[in-house]
PDB file of C-alpha atoms in Angstrom:
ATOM      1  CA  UNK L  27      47.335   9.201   1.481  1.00  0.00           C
ATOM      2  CA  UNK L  28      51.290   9.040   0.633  1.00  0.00           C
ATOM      3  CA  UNK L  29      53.897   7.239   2.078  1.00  0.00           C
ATOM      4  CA  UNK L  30      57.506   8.641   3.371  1.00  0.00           C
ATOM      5  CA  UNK L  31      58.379   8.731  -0.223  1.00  0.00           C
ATOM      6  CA  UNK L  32      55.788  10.288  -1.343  1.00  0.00           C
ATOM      7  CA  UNK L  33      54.253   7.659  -3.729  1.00  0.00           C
ATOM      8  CA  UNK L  34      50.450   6.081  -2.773  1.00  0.00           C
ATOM      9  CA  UNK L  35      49.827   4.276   0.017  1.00  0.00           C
ATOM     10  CA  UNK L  36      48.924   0.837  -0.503  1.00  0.00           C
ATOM     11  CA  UNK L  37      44.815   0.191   0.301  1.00  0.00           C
ATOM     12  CA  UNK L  38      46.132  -2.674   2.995  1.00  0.00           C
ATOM     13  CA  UNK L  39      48.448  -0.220   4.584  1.00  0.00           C
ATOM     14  CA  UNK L  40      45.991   2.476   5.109  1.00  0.00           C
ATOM     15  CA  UNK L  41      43.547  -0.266   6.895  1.00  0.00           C
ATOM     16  CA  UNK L  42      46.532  -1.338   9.057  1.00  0.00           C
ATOM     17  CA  UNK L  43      47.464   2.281  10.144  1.00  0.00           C
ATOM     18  CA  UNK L  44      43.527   2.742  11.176  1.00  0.00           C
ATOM     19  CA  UNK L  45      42.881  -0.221  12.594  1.00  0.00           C
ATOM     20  CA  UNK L  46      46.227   0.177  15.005  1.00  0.00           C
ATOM     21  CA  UNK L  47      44.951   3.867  15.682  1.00  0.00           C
ATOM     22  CA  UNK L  48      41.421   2.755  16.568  1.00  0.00           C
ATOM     23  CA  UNK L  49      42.661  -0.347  18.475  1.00  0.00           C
ATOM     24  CA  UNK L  50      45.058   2.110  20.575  1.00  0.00           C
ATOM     25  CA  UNK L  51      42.095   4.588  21.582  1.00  0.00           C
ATOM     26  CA  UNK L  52      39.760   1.591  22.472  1.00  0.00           C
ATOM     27  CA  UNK L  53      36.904   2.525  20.150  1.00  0.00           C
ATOM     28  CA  UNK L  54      34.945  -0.177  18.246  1.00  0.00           C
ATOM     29  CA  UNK L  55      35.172  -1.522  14.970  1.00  0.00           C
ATOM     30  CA  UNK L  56      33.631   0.585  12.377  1.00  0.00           C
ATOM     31  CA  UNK L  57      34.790   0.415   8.496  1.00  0.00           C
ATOM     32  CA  UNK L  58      36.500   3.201   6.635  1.00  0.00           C
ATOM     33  CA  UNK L  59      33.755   3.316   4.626  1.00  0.00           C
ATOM     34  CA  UNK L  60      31.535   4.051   7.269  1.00  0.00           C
ATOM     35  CA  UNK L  61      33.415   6.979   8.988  1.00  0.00           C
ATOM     36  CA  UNK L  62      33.500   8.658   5.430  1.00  0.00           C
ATOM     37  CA  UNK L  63      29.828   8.588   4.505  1.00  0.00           C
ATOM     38  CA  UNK L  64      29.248   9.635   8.670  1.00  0.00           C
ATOM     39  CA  UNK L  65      31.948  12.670   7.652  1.00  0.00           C
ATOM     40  CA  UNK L  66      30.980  13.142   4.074  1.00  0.00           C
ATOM     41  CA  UNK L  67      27.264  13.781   5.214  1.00  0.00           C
ATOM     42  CA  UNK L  68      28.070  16.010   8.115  1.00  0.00           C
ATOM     43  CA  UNK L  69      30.215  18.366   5.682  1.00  0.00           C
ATOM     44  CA  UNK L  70      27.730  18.352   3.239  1.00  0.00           C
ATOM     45  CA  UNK L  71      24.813  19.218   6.059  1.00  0.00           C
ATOM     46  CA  UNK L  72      27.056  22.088   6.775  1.00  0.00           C
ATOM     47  CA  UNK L  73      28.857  23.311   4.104  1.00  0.00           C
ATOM     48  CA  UNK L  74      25.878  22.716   1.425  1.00  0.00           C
ATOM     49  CA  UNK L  75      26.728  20.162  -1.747  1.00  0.00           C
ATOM     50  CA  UNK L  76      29.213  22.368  -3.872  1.00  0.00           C
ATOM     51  CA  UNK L  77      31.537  22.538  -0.740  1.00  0.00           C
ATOM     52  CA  UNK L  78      31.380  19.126  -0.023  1.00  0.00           C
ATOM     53  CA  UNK L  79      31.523  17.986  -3.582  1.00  0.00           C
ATOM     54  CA  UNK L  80      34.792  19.471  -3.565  1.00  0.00           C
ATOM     55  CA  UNK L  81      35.995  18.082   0.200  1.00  0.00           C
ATOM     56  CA  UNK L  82      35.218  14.558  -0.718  1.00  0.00           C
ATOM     57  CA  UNK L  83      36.702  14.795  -4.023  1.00  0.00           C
ATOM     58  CA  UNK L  84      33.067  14.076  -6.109  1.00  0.00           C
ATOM     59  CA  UNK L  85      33.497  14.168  -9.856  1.00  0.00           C
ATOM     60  CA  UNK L  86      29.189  14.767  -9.904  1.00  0.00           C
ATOM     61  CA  UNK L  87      27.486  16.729  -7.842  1.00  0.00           C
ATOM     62  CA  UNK L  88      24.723  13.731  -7.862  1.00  0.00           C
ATOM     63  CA  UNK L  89      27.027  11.495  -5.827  1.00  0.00           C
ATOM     64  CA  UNK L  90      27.509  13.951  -2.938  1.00  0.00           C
ATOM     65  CA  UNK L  91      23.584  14.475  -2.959  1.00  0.00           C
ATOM     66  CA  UNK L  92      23.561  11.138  -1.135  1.00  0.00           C
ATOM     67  CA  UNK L  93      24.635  12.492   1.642  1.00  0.00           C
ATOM     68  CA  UNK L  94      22.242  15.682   1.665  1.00  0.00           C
ATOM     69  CA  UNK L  95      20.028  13.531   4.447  1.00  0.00           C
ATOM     70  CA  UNK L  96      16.757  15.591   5.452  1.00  0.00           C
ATOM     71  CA  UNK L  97      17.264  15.508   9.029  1.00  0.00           C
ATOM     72  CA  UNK L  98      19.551  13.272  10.735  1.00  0.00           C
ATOM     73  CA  UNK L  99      17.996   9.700  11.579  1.00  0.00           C
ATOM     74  CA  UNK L 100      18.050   9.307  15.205  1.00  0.00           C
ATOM     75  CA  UNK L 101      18.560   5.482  14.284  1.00  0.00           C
ATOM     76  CA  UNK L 102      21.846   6.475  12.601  1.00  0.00           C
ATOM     77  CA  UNK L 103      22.687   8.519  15.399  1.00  0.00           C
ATOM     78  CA  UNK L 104      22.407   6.131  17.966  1.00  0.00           C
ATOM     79  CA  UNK L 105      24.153   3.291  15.621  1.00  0.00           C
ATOM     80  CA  UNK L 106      27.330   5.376  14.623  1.00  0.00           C
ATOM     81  CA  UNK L 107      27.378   6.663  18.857  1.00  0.00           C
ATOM     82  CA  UNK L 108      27.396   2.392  19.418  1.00  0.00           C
ATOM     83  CA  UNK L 109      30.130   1.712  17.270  1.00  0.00           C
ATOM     84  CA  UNK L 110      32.301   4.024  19.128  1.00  0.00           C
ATOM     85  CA  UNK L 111      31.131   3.833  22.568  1.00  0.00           C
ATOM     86  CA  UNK L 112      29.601   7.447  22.856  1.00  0.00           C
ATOM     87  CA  UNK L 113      26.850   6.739  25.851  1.00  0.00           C
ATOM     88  CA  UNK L 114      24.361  10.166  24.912  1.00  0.00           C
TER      89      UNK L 114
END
C-alpha cells in the first residue's frame, strides 16, 4: 500500500485505515492476518497454486501450498462467518 505521495505506507497506518473501515461497517474484530490467509486460500482453491503464488506475492511455491486446504473445514467456516457476523 502507498501513501498520497507515493512512498510506503507505514504498518501502523495501514491497521488504522482497517480498523476505522471495519469499525464503520460494524463487523467484528478479525486481524489482517487473518483476512489474508481466509483470501489467500480461497484464491488458491480457485485459481490453483501458480495463480495464487503470484496474487499473494509468494517467492516459493511451498508457502502458498499452505493454503491448498483439502476441503474447506466447516469449523473454519463457521469461525471466520462469527467474526464478521454472517448468521448461515
Amino acid at each position: 500500500f502507498v501513501n498520497r505521495t507515493g512512498g510506503a505506507l507505514e504498518d501502523s497506518a495501514i491497521r488504522r485505515r482497517y480498523n476505522a473501515a471495519r469499525e464503520a461497517a460494524g463487523l467484528h474484530q478479525v486481524t489482517l492476518h487473518s483476512l489474508r490467509h481466509a483470501a489467500g486460500s480461497i484464491i488458491a482453491q480457485s485459481t490453483g497454486a501458480v495463480t495464487a503464488r503470484d496474487i499473494l506475492g509468494h517467492a516459493a511455491i511451498s508457502t502458498t501450498n499452505r493454503y491448498l486446504h483439502g476441503k474447506a473445514d466447516a469449523r473454519a467456516v463457521a469461525a471466520i462467518n462469527a467474526a464478521f457476523g454472517v448468521t448461515a
